[in-house]
Amino acid sequence: MNDGLIPRRYAKALLKFAQEKGAEKRVYLLMQTLCDSFAAQPDLDKAVSNPFVSDADKTQLLMTASGAKADDSVFADFIKLMIINHRIDMMRSVALAYLEIYRKANNIFLVEITSAAPMGEKEMKRLKDIIAAHVGDATVEYTTAVDPDLIGGFVVKIDSERLDASIKNELKQLRLKLLSK
């Protein structure tokens, strides 16, 4: 079976169920936190996939990792469904698929800004204004990072688009141009 297809189907079903309950935004926030937890703690995926860890412990682990509260019944019910269907080991993939589907349904762009040094408030505002003009009336979620290997400048990723205005890229282009002569 396709490991991408199954998590995507569960994510679509969760989104539909959450919309019926009016909890799709809350589930989105929980899934963001869960994905961050999976990224920060690689052992989390191992624990969720471990057949020797009880279902109750897996449920508690995922509820804690997502920041879910006792009244987040939509999320808790979904975890129970994943356990019943023996798909709990796909929880990370389902969370990633949910984020993607939710963003697409709600016209949200994920923008990553990587700069060679921390950007000042003025420069960041100017860059965000340019990005906002590019994406129109869509909602934008920003993540920023610093990568000294860029030497100077920045790289902006908007979903699958990429703008590389770094000195590292300029030097690479110059090198390629010189080599082609």
Backbone as CSV, one residue per row, in Angstrom:
resi,resn,N_x,N_y,N_z,CA_x,CA_y,CA_z,C_x,C_y,C_z
1,MET,0.837,-1.192,0.000,0.000,0.000,0.000,0.876,1.248,0.000
2,ASN,0.352,2.302,-0.526,1.050,3.569,-0.581,0.973,4.251,0.779
3,ASP,2.126,4.473,1.403,2.146,5.098,2.723,1.693,6.556,2.690
4,GLY,1.739,7.203,1.520,1.270,8.576,1.403,-0.231,8.659,1.237
5,LEU,-0.808,7.652,0.611,-2.238,7.653,0.343,-3.060,7.442,1.623
6,ILE,-2.664,6.511,2.430,-3.423,6.194,3.644,-3.425,7.374,4.625
7,PRO,-2.270,7.960,4.952,-2.308,9.117,5.857,-3.136,10.279,5.296
8,ARG,-3.076,10.455,3.999,-3.840,11.540,3.366,-5.351,11.295,3.519
9,ARG,-5.771,10.058,3.359,-7.205,9.737,3.526,-7.655,9.955,4.968
10,TYR,-6.819,9.545,5.920,-7.157,9.773,7.323,-7.195,11.272,7.625
11,ALA,-6.257,12.019,7.064,-6.214,13.463,7.288,-7.463,14.143,6.722
12,LYS,-7.878,13.727,5.533,-9.101,14.286,4.933,-10.318,13.970,5.801
13,ALA,-10.388,12.740,6.278,-11.513,12.338,7.131,-11.500,13.129,8.434
14,LEU,-10.323,13.324,9.007,-10.218,14.101,10.242,-10.655,15.541,10.005
15,LEU,-10.228,16.133,8.902,-10.617,17.510,8.598,-12.137,17.622,8.470
16,LYS,-12.733,16.686,7.766,-14.195,16.712,7.586,-14.903,16.567,8.939
17,PHE,-14.440,15.625,9.765,-15.023,15.400,11.083,-14.841,16.639,11.960
18,ALA,-13.644,17.225,11.921,-13.365,18.422,12.727,-14.220,19.606,12.267
19,GLN,-14.444,19.721,10.952,-15.302,20.792,10.443,-16.732,20.627,10.931
20,GLU,-17.215,19.386,10.956,-18.568,19.121,11.452,-18.709,19.528,12.923
21,LYS,-17.640,19.369,13.677,-17.654,19.695,15.106,-17.195,21.130,15.375
22,GLY,-16.789,21.860,14.316,-16.315,23.235,14.486,-14.962,23.313,15.166
23,ALA,-14.154,22.285,15.005,-12.864,22.222,15.702,-11.672,22.127,14.754
24,GLU,-11.866,22.448,13.469,-10.769,22.260,12.505,-9.557,23.142,12.808
25,LYS,-9.774,24.368,13.273,-8.659,25.263,13.612,-7.905,24.717,14.824
26,ARG,-8.645,24.247,15.821,-8.004,23.696,17.024,-7.185,22.457,16.670
27,VAL,-7.740,21.585,15.834,-7.018,20.381,15.417,-5.781,20.780,14.616
28,TYR,-5.886,21.828,13.805,-4.737,22.329,13.047,-3.610,22.736,13.995
29,LEU,-3.949,23.468,15.032,-2.942,23.897,16.009,-2.331,22.693,16.738
30,LEU,-3.164,21.709,17.073,-2.659,20.502,17.731,-1.717,19.726,16.806
31,MET,-2.069,19.643,15.543,-1.234,18.932,14.572,0.090,19.662,14.344
32,GLN,0.070,20.995,14.368,1.316,21.753,14.258,2.239,21.430,15.430
33,THR,1.675,21.451,16.621,2.464,21.151,17.820,2.964,19.716,17.781
34,LEU,2.124,18.799,17.322,2.519,17.394,17.229,3.677,17.226,16.244
35,CYS,3.597,17.872,15.095,4.694,17.793,14.109,5.981,18.376,14.680
36,ASP,5.867,19.477,15.410,7.045,20.069,16.053,7.633,19.094,17.076
37,SER,6.771,18.399,17.803,7.240,17.419,18.795,7.938,16.244,18.122
38,PHE,7.372,15.765,17.020,8.025,14.679,16.276,9.394,15.115,15.768
39,ALA,9.504,16.356,15.309,10.774,16.866,14.793,11.798,17.040,15.914
40,ALA,11.340,17.503,17.062,12.250,17.756,18.181,12.652,16.476,18.914
41,GLN,11.779,15.483,18.907,12.022,14.238,19.645,11.882,13.035,18.718
42,PRO,12.959,12.628,18.035,12.881,11.486,17.120,12.414,10.189,17.796
43,ASP,12.636,10.075,19.075,12.220,8.870,19.799,10.698,8.781,19.936
44,LEU,10.008,9.888,19.736,8.547,9.883,19.813,7.960,8.950,18.761
45,ASP,8.488,9.017,17.555,8.014,8.155,16.469,8.264,6.682,16.810
46,LYS,9.426,6.418,17.409,9.756,5.039,17.799,8.801,4.537,18.883
47,ALA,8.480,5.392,19.834,7.586,4.990,20.927,6.176,4.716,20.408
48,VAL,5.707,5.545,19.484,4.355,5.370,18.939,4.282,4.105,18.085
49,SER,5.381,3.747,17.437,5.415,2.551,16.586,5.736,1.270,17.360
50,ASN,6.178,1.408,18.581,6.603,0.262,19.384,5.399,-0.580,19.820
51,PRO,5.361,-1.858,19.427,4.217,-2.706,19.803,4.171,-3.036,21.298
52,PHE,5.270,-2.812,22.013,5.307,-3.124,23.447,4.819,-1.963,24.312
53,VAL,4.589,-0.799,23.695,4.031,0.335,24.421,2.515,0.202,24.337
54,SER,1.853,0.303,25.483,0.399,0.103,25.513,-0.323,1.214,24.748
55,ASP,-1.524,0.887,24.296,-2.334,1.858,23.564,-2.657,3.076,24.433
56,ALA,-2.893,2.846,25.700,-3.186,3.954,26.622,-1.976,4.883,26.739
57,ASP,-0.780,4.302,26.803,0.436,5.113,26.882,0.669,5.887,25.582
58,LYS,0.382,5.250,24.450,0.526,5.939,23.155,-0.453,7.102,23.070
59,THR,-1.676,6.876,23.524,-2.682,7.937,23.518,-2.223,9.100,24.384
60,GLN,-1.772,8.793,25.587,-1.309,9.839,26.507,-0.100,10.569,25.935
61,LEU,0.795,9.829,25.325,1.997,10.405,24.728,1.635,11.378,23.608
62,LEU,0.724,10.984,22.732,0.324,11.848,21.623,-0.486,13.056,22.108
63,MET,-1.318,12.857,23.107,-2.080,13.979,23.668,-1.120,15.006,24.279
64,THR,-0.122,14.534,24.992,0.854,15.427,25.610,1.716,16.106,24.553
65,ALA,2.183,15.337,23.579,3.056,15.881,22.532,2.354,16.927,21.678
66,SER,1.043,16.828,21.572,0.278,17.787,20.768,-0.207,18.984,21.586
67,GLY,-0.106,18.863,22.892,-0.608,19.925,23.760,-2.116,19.868,23.928
68,ALA,-2.709,18.717,23.604,-4.158,18.566,23.702,-4.602,18.550,25.162
69,LYS,-5.792,19.082,25.367,-6.387,19.089,26.705,-7.473,18.018,26.762
70,ALA,-8.007,17.803,27.917,-9.034,16.767,28.112,-10.285,17.042,27.279
71,ASP,-10.566,18.325,27.000,-11.777,18.648,26.242,-11.566,18.633,24.718
72,ASP,-10.393,18.241,24.262,-10.130,18.102,22.821,-10.593,16.724,22.355
73,SER,-11.904,16.521,22.399,-12.471,15.203,22.127,-12.311,14.778,20.669
74,VAL,-12.323,15.721,19.737,-12.166,15.367,18.323,-10.802,14.720,18.109
75,PHE,-9.779,15.325,18.674,-8.422,14.796,18.540,-8.282,13.463,19.272
76,ALA,-8.817,13.389,20.480,-8.738,12.155,21.266,-9.475,11.012,20.562
77,ASP,-10.640,11.312,20.006,-11.393,10.281,19.276,-10.633,9.822,18.042
78,PHE,-9.949,10.746,17.397,-9.175,10.385,16.213,-8.014,9.456,16.582
79,ILE,-7.355,9.741,17.678,-6.271,8.867,18.134,-6.817,7.465,18.413
80,LYS,-7.980,7.389,19.052,-8.604,6.078,19.321,-8.886,5.334,18.019
81,LEU,-9.393,6.059,17.017,-9.663,5.449,15.711,-8.372,4.916,15.088
82,MET,-7.303,5.687,15.175,-6.014,5.255,14.621,-5.514,3.988,15.325
83,ILE,-5.726,3.914,16.617,-5.306,2.731,17.382,-6.166,1.520,17.004
84,ILE,-7.474,1.716,16.937,-8.379,0.618,16.586,-8.038,0.058,15.206
85,ASN,-7.709,0.942,14.269,-7.401,0.523,12.899,-5.937,0.137,12.695
86,HIS,-5.176,0.091,13.782,-3.758,-0.292,13.735,-2.968,0.604,12.785
87,ARG,-3.241,1.893,12.841,-2.560,2.878,11.999,-1.838,3.937,12.826
88,ILE,-1.724,3.733,14.113,-1.135,4.740,14.991,0.310,5.054,14.607
89,ASP,1.001,4.093,13.996,2.381,4.328,13.580,2.471,5.337,12.433
90,MET,1.340,5.682,11.825,1.303,6.664,10.735,0.902,8.050,11.232
91,MET,0.866,8.251,12.523,0.356,9.501,13.082,1.137,10.720,12.602
92,ARG,2.437,10.606,12.501,3.235,11.742,12.026,2.864,12.079,10.580
93,SER,2.752,11.075,9.732,2.388,11.302,8.334,0.988,11.887,8.212
94,VAL,0.075,11.435,9.059,-1.288,11.965,9.052,-1.271,13.434,9.480
95,ALA,-0.482,13.745,10.495,-0.398,15.133,10.968,0.144,16.046,9.869
96,LEU,1.180,15.610,9.181,1.744,16.403,8.083,0.730,16.575,6.951
97,ALA,0.013,15.513,6.628,-1.004,15.577,5.572,-2.145,16.512,5.982
98,TYR,-2.539,16.458,7.246,-3.609,17.335,7.731,-3.198,18.795,7.577
99,LEU,-1.969,19.112,7.971,-1.488,20.490,7.852,-1.537,20.960,6.405
100,GLU,-1.096,20.103,5.503,-1.084,20.443,4.074,-2.507,20.667,3.544
101,ILE,-3.403,19.761,3.871,-4.787,19.853,3.390,-5.486,21.078,3.986
102,TYR,-5.267,21.318,5.272,-5.887,22.466,5.937,-5.397,23.769,5.318
103,ARG,-4.088,23.868,5.097,-3.527,25.086,4.498,-4.099,25.332,3.112
104,LYS,-4.203,24.284,2.330,-4.743,24.429,0.978,-6.212,24.859,1.031
105,ALA,-6.989,24.253,1.917,-8.411,24.560,2.034,-8.653,25.981,2.545
106,ASN,-7.725,26.507,3.331,-7.910,27.823,3.939,-7.000,28.898,3.348
107,ASN,-6.386,28.606,2.194,-5.542,29.562,1.479,-4.440,30.124,2.384
108,ILE,-3.684,29.216,2.990,-2.583,29.589,3.874,-1.274,29.187,3.203
109,PHE,-0.347,30.134,3.122,0.969,29.852,2.567,1.977,29.725,3.698
110,LEU,2.844,28.737,3.577,3.927,28.547,4.522,5.172,29.180,3.915
111,VAL,5.708,30.201,4.563,6.853,30.946,4.044,8.032,30.765,4.986
112,GLU,9.165,30.330,4.408,10.401,30.178,5.170,11.377,31.247,4.708
113,ILE,11.862,32.039,5.647,12.851,33.062,5.339,14.146,32.670,6.037
114,THR,15.189,32.458,5.238,16.504,32.124,5.773,17.458,33.242,5.384
115,SER,18.136,33.805,6.363,19.073,34.889,6.091,20.445,34.538,6.650
116,ALA,21.455,35.240,6.152,22.824,34.980,6.592,23.049,35.455,8.023
117,ALA,22.344,36.490,8.420,22.415,37.035,9.782,20.989,37.430,10.177
118,PRO,20.748,37.572,11.456,19.397,37.987,11.868,19.012,39.306,11.187
119,MET,17.803,39.336,10.648,17.331,40.535,9.952,16.740,41.519,10.948
120,GLY,16.943,42.790,10.666,16.364,43.843,11.496,14.862,43.923,11.285
121,GLU,14.216,44.606,12.185,12.763,44.735,12.134,12.312,45.419,10.842
122,LYS,13.032,46.451,10.443,12.680,47.213,9.244,12.809,46.357,7.985
123,GLU,13.926,45.612,7.872,14.142,44.751,6.710,13.119,43.630,6.650
124,MET,12.815,43.053,7.808,11.839,41.965,7.866,10.460,42.468,7.452
125,LYS,10.085,43.653,7.918,8.781,44.213,7.545,8.728,44.460,6.038
126,ARG,9.789,44.990,5.476,9.824,45.253,4.031,9.687,43.949,3.237
127,LEU,10.415,42.929,3.667,10.353,41.635,2.994,8.952,41.018,3.118
128,LYS,8.364,41.111,4.296,7.010,40.571,4.508,5.975,41.325,3.673
129,ASP,6.173,42.629,3.499,5.265,43.412,2.648,5.346,42.941,1.199
130,ILE,6.551,42.654,0.732,6.743,42.157,-0.641,6.076,40.788,-0.796
131,ILE,6.268,39.927,0.212,5.663,38.589,0.178,4.143,38.699,0.196
132,ALA,3.609,39.580,1.035,2.156,39.770,1.120,1.589,40.232,-0.222
133,ALA,2.315,41.120,-0.908,1.866,41.574,-2.229,1.889,40.419,-3.230
134,HIS,2.858,39.525,-3.075,2.996,38.381,-3.987,1.867,37.360,-3.808
135,VAL,1.496,37.084,-2.559,0.488,36.048,-2.299,-0.936,36.591,-2.285
136,GLY,-1.087,37.892,-2.323,-2.421,38.484,-2.359,-3.116,38.420,-1.016
137,ASP,-4.389,38.032,-1.036,-5.185,38.035,0.196,-5.056,36.751,1.009
138,ALA,-4.094,35.924,0.671,-3.882,34.672,1.405,-3.275,34.957,2.781
139,THR,-3.488,34.033,3.689,-2.866,34.092,4.999,-1.455,33.523,4.875
140,VAL,-0.525,34.097,5.621,0.870,33.662,5.536,1.359,33.269,6.924
141,GLU,2.001,32.103,6.999,2.654,31.658,8.233,4.158,31.699,7.979
142,TYR,4.869,32.442,8.807,6.301,32.634,8.612,7.124,31.775,9.566
143,THR,8.230,31.264,9.042,9.278,30.690,9.878,10.569,31.346,9.418
144,THR,11.430,31.614,10.364,12.699,32.255,10.025,13.850,31.411,10.550
145,ALA,14.969,31.527,9.862,16.171,30.816,10.275,17.386,31.638,9.860
146,VAL,18.501,31.354,10.487,19.762,32.008,10.153,20.731,30.939,9.679
147,ASP,21.337,31.173,8.518,22.320,30.259,7.944,23.534,31.070,7.491
148,PRO,24.592,31.099,8.296,25.780,31.897,7.947,26.439,31.470,6.629
149,ASP,26.173,30.237,6.173,26.752,29.760,4.914,26.253,30.560,3.708
150,LEU,25.171,31.315,3.871,24.660,32.136,2.771,25.575,33.332,2.491
151,ILE,26.467,33.628,3.411,27.433,34.723,3.359,26.735,36.079,3.518
152,GLY,25.680,36.310,2.790,24.899,37.539,2.865,23.597,37.326,2.122
153,GLY,22.631,38.210,2.317,21.360,38.091,1.624,20.407,37.138,2.319
154,PHE,19.470,36.590,1.520,18.434,35.733,2.093,17.878,34.784,1.040
155,VAL,17.145,33.778,1.531,16.415,32.845,0.681,14.982,32.805,1.204
156,VAL,14.016,32.930,0.293,12.608,32.879,0.668,11.974,31.704,-0.055
157,LYS,11.304,30.839,0.707,10.547,29.733,0.125,9.075,29.958,0.434
158,ILE,8.264,29.993,-0.626,6.818,30.112,-0.475,6.238,28.857,-1.099
159,ASP,5.849,27.919,-0.240,5.414,26.596,-0.686,6.473,26.017,-1.625
160,SER,6.195,25.878,-2.906,7.173,25.267,-3.810,8.022,26.306,-4.562
161,GLU,7.744,27.593,-4.371,8.540,28.641,-5.004,9.757,28.950,-4.142
162,ARG,10.837,29.392,-4.821,12.059,29.718,-4.083,12.720,30.933,-4.714
163,LEU,13.018,31.919,-3.885,13.763,33.090,-4.306,15.073,33.087,-3.539
164,ASP,16.172,32.963,-4.270,17.482,32.911,-3.640,18.231,34.197,-3.942
165,ALA,18.248,35.106,-2.975,18.953,36.376,-3.115,20.156,36.403,-2.180
166,SER,20.860,35.274,-2.135,22.015,35.177,-1.252,23.306,35.387,-2.034
167,ILE,24.320,35.802,-1.331,25.633,35.977,-1.962,26.195,34.618,-2.371
168,LYS,25.914,33.603,-1.589,26.354,32.251,-1.936,25.823,31.858,-3.316
169,ASN,24.567,32.145,-3.578,23.971,31.832,-4.874,24.582,32.692,-5.980
170,GLU,24.812,33.973,-5.689,25.441,34.872,-6.673,26.824,34.346,-7.067
171,LEU,27.590,33.926,-6.079,28.929,33.386,-6.356,28.843,32.089,-7.165
172,LYS,27.880,31.273,-6.847,27.686,30.023,-7.589,27.343,30.322,-9.041
173,GLN,26.432,31.275,-9.272,26.049,31.645,-10.637,27.230,32.227,-11.402
174,LEU,28.027,33.039,-10.725,29.213,33.618,-11.345,30.211,32.527,-11.724
175,ARG,30.404,31.580,-10.818,31.319,30.462,-11.075,30.865,29.652,-12.284
176,LEU,29.565,29.351,-12.354,29.022,28.595,-13.489,29.184,29.358,-14.797
177,LYS,29.001,30.658,-14.737,29.149,31.480,-15.939,30.609,31.465,-16.416
178,LEU,31.535,31.546,-15.466,32.965,31.518,-15.836,33.381,30.164,-16.373
179,LEU,32.832,29.105,-15.808,33.173,27.755,-16.273,32.606,27.451,-17.649
180,SER,31.496,28.085,-18.008,30.878,27.811,-19.296,31.583,28.511,-20.458
181,LYS,32.514,29.409,-20.166,33.235,30.135,-21.245,34.510,29.440,-21.631
